[in-house]
XYZ file of C-alpha atoms in Angstrom:
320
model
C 25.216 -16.713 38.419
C 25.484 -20.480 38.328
C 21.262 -21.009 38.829
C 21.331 -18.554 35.149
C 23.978 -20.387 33.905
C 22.255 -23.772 34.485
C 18.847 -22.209 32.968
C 20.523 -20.932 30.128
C 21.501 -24.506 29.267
C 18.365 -25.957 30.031
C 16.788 -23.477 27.490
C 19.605 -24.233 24.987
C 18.761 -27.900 25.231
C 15.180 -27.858 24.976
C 12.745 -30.685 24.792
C 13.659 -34.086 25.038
C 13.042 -35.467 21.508
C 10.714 -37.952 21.031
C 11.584 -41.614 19.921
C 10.380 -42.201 16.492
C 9.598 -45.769 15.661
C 8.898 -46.829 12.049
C 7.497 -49.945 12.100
C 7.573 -52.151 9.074
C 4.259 -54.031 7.740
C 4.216 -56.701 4.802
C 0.043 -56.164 4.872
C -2.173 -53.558 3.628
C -3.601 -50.958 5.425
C -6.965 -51.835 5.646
C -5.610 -55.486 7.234
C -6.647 -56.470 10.786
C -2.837 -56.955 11.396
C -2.303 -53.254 10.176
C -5.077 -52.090 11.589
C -3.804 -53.621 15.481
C -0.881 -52.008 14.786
C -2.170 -48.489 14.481
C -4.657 -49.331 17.614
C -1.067 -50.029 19.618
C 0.848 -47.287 18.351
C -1.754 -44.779 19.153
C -2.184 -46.100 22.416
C 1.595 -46.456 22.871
C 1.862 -42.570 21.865
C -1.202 -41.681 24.211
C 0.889 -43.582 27.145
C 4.069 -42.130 26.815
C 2.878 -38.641 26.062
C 4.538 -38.131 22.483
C 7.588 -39.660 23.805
C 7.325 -42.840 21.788
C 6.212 -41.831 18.107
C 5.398 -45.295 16.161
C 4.804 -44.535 12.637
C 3.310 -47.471 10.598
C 4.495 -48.282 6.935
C 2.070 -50.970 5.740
C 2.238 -52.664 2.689
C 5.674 -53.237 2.542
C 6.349 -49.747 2.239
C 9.925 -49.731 3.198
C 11.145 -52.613 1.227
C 11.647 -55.680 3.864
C 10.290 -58.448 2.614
C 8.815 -60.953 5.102
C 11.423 -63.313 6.027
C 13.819 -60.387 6.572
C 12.159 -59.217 9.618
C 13.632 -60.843 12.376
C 16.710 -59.500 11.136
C 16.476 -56.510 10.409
C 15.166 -55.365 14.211
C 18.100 -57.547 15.419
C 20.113 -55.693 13.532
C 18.455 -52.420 14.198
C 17.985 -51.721 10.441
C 14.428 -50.983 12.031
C 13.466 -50.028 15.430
C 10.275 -52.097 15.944
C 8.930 -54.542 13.689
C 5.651 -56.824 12.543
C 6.548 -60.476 11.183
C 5.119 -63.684 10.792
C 6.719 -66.394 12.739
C 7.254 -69.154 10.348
C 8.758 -67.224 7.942
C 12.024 -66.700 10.411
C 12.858 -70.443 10.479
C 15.872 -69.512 8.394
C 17.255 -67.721 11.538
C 15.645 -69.869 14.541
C 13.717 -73.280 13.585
C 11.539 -73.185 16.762
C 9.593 -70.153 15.097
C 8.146 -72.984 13.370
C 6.366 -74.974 15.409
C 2.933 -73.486 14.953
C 2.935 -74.486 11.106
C 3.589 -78.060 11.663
C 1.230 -80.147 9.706
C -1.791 -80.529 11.508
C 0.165 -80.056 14.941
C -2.718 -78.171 16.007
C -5.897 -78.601 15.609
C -8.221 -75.356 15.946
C -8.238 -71.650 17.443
C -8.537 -72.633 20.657
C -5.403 -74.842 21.014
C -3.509 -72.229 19.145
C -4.568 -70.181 21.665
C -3.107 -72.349 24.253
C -0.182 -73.448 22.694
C 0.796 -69.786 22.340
C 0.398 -69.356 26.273
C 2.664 -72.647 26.932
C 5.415 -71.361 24.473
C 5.349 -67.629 25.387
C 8.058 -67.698 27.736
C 10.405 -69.761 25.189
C 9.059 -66.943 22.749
C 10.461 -64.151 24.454
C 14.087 -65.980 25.333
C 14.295 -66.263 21.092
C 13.428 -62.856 20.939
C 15.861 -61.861 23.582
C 18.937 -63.814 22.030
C 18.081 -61.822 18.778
C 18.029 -58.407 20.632
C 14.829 -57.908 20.775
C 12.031 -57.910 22.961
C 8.559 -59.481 22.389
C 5.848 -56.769 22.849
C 2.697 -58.791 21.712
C 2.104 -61.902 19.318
C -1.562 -61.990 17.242
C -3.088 -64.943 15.077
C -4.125 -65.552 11.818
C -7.187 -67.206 11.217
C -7.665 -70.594 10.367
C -6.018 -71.201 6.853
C -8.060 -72.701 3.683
C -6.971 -73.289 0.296
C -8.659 -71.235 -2.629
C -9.229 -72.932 -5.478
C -10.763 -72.274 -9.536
C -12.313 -75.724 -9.064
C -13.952 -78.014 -6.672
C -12.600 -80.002 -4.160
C -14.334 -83.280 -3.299
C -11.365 -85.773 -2.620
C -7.595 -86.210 -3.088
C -8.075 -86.772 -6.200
C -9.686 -83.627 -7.179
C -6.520 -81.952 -5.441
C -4.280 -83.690 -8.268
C -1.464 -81.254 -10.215
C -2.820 -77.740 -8.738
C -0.692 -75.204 -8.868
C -0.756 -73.878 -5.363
C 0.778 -71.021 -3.441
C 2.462 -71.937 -0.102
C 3.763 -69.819 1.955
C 6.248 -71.761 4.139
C 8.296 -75.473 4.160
C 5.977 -77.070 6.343
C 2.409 -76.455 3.225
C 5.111 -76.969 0.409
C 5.595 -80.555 1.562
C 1.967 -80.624 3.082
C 0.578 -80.026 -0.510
C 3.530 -81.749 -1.911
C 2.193 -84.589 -0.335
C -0.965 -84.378 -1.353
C -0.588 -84.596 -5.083
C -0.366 -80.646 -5.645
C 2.454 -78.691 -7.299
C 3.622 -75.854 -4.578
C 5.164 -73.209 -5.337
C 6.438 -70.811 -2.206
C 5.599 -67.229 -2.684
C 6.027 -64.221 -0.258
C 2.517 -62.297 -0.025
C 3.493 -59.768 -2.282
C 3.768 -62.064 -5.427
C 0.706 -63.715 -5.343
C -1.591 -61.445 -7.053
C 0.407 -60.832 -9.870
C 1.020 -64.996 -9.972
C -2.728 -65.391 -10.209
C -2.848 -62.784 -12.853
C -0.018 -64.772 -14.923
C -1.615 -67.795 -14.616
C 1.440 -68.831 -12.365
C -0.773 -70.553 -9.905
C -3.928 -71.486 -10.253
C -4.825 -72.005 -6.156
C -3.540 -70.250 -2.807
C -2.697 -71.121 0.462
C -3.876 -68.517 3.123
C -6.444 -67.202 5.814
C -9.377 -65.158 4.913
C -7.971 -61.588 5.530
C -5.523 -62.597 2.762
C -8.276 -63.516 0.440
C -10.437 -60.347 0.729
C -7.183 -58.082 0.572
C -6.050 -59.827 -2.781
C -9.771 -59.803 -4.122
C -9.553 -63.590 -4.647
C -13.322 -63.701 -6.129
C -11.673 -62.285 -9.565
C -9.171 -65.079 -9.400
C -11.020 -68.064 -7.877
C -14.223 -69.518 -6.774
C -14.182 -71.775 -3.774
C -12.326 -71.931 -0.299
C -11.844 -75.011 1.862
C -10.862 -74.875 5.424
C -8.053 -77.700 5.468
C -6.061 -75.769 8.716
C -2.949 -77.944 7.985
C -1.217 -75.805 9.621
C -1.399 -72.166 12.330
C 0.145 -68.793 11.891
C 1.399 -66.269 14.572
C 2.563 -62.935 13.413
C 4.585 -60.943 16.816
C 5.360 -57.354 16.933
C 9.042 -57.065 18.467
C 11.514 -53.736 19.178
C 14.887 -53.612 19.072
C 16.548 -53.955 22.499
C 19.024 -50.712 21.776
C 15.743 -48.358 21.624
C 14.073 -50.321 23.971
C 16.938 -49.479 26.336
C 17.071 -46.072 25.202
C 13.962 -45.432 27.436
C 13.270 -44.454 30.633
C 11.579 -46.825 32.816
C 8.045 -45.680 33.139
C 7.811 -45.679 29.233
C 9.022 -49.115 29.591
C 6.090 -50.056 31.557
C 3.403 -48.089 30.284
C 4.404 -49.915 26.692
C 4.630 -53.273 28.400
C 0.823 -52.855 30.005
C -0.202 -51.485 26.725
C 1.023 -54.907 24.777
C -0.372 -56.744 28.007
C -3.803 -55.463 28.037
C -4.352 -55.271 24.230
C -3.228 -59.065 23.272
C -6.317 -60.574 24.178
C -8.063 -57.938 22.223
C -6.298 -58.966 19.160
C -6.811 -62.657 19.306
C -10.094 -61.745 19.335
C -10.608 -59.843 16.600
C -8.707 -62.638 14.657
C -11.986 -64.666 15.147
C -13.883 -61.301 14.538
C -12.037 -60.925 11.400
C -12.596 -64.407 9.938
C -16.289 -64.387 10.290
C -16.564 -60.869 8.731
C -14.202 -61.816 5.729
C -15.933 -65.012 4.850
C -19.070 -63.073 4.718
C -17.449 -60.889 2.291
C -16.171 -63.077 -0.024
C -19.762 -65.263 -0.225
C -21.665 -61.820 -1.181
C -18.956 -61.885 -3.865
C -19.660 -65.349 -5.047
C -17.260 -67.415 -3.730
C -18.375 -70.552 -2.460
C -17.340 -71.783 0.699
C -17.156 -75.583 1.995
C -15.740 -77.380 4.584
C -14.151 -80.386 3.407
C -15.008 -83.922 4.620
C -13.874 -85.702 7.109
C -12.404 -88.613 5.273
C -10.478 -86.027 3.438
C -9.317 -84.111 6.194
C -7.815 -87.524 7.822
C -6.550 -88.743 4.382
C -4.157 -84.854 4.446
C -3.613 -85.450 8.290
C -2.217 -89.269 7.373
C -0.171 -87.925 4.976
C 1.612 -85.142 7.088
C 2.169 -87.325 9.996
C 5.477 -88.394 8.763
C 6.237 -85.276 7.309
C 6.207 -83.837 10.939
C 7.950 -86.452 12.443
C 10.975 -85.719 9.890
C 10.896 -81.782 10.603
C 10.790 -82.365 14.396
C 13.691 -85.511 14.030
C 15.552 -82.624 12.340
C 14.859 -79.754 14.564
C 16.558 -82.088 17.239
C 15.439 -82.233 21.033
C 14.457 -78.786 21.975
C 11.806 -78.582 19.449
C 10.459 -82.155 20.150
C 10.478 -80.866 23.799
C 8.398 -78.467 23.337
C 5.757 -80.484 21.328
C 5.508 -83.178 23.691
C 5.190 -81.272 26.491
C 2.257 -79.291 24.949
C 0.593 -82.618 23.811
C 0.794 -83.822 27.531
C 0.025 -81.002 29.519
């Protein structure tokens, strides 16, 4: 009686229900961000067996704009979420550090500078209830332009997206009128006439079409951008260990992947946008010292202000 009584409730119960994970994403479909995304949440679903269901909602589908998204998986308004670093300085300034002005210097110290801050990464994370399942890179950022750039001077009173403090005062600086814009407004700004230049990688460029907007892109890589996908620490908790792992290794394994196809992505984008007739230059040297000159003290203000932690961390990295 009690084994039929105990398999009666069994049956009455059924199968354990899956976690279902929407996951937020500011970017199109079709971007490499997205597109990483999907490659994790397949895998993740693969791994767990159709315990963990992550269902992707790209292009800002459900409404959260970009600097909302640390929030809103602390808060558990979403499960797991997709958001770009610098654009959570509002909640913790360290977020930041990649997009000082010319802090860094190119890919590869990106790439290391991520690996000497990944541990500080995750404690954030962790004090915002949240856990850090994998960070991935932007490219290097450029400025797109409707007209040439040969010198500061040819930079004079453009009307420039920016996309964070640290290139308002960059461009600021430079002579150029910034104006900060989340992704989502920048199409329909070029369209008005609002702006009349933008601030961003080459992803960015090919998803907004820039070669009916603009014609040239310069490589200035003032500053570095880290997007990390995080989940809530309530669901996390909510699952059993080996799901725990089998996620974890997932993130692990796939990181690398993604960093690459950041450099994968760049080269393939700026192919696409010369066969649409953009032209693409680096700038010169003597300019790119001129912009570096003028954003020395601009970083040395931001770090005076972020206090000791932050200028911890920066000299640290410099002298490793």
């Amino acid at each position: 009686m009690l084994y039929r009584t105990i398999m009666l409730a069994t049956l009455a119960a059924g199968p354990v229900a899956a976690e279902n994970w929407d996951l937020p994403l500011a970017w199109p479909a079709e971007n490499y961000i997205s597109v990483a995304a999907g490659t994790f949440a397949d895998d993740v679903q693969d791994a767990t067996e159709g315990r963990v269901e992550i269902t992707l909602h790209p292009g800002g589908a459900l409404g959260f704009k970009g600097p909302e998204m640390l929030g809103a998986v602390r808060d558990g308004l979403v499960p797991i979420g997709d958001m770009l670093l610098n654009q959570q300085v509002g909640d913790e300034p360290l977020l930041g550090l990649t997009s000082l002005p010319y802090f860094i210097s190119s890919f590869e110290e990106l790439t290391e500078f991520e690996d000497f801050f990944h541990d500080k990464l995750e404690a954030i994370m962790e004090a915002n209830n949240q856990k850090l399942l994998y960070t991935m890179p932007w490219p290097q950022q450029q400025i797109w332009t409707k007209t040439e750039v040969t010198d500061l001077a040819s930079l004079e009173g453009i009307k420039i997206r920016s996309y964070d403090r640290s290139s308002t005062d960059v461009f600021a600086s430079a002579g150029m009128t910034p104006v900060q814009l989340p992704w989502g407004e920048v199409i329909p700004s070029l369209a008005a006439g609002a702006i009349d230049s933008v601030a961003t990688s080459s992803p960015s460029a090919v998803d907004g079409s820039f070669w009916e907007f603009l014609e040239y892109g310069y490589p200035t890589r003032q500053t570095w951008n880290l997007n990390a996908v995080t989940v809530n620490l309530d669901s996390w908790n909510a699952l059993d260990e080996a799901d725990q792992t089998a996620i974890t290794e997932i993130a692990d394994k796939l990181q690398p992947e993604f960093w690459q196809a950041a450099q994968d992505e760049d080269t393939r984008n700026m192919d696409i946008l010369a066969e649409n007739g953009m032209t693409l230059a680096p700038i010169s040297d003597e300019l790119r010292a001129e912009l570096a000159d003028l954003a020395a003290p601009l970083r040395a203000a931001v770090l005076e202000e972020l206090g000791d932690e932050a200028t911890a961390v920066v000299d640290g990295f410099k002298a490793r």
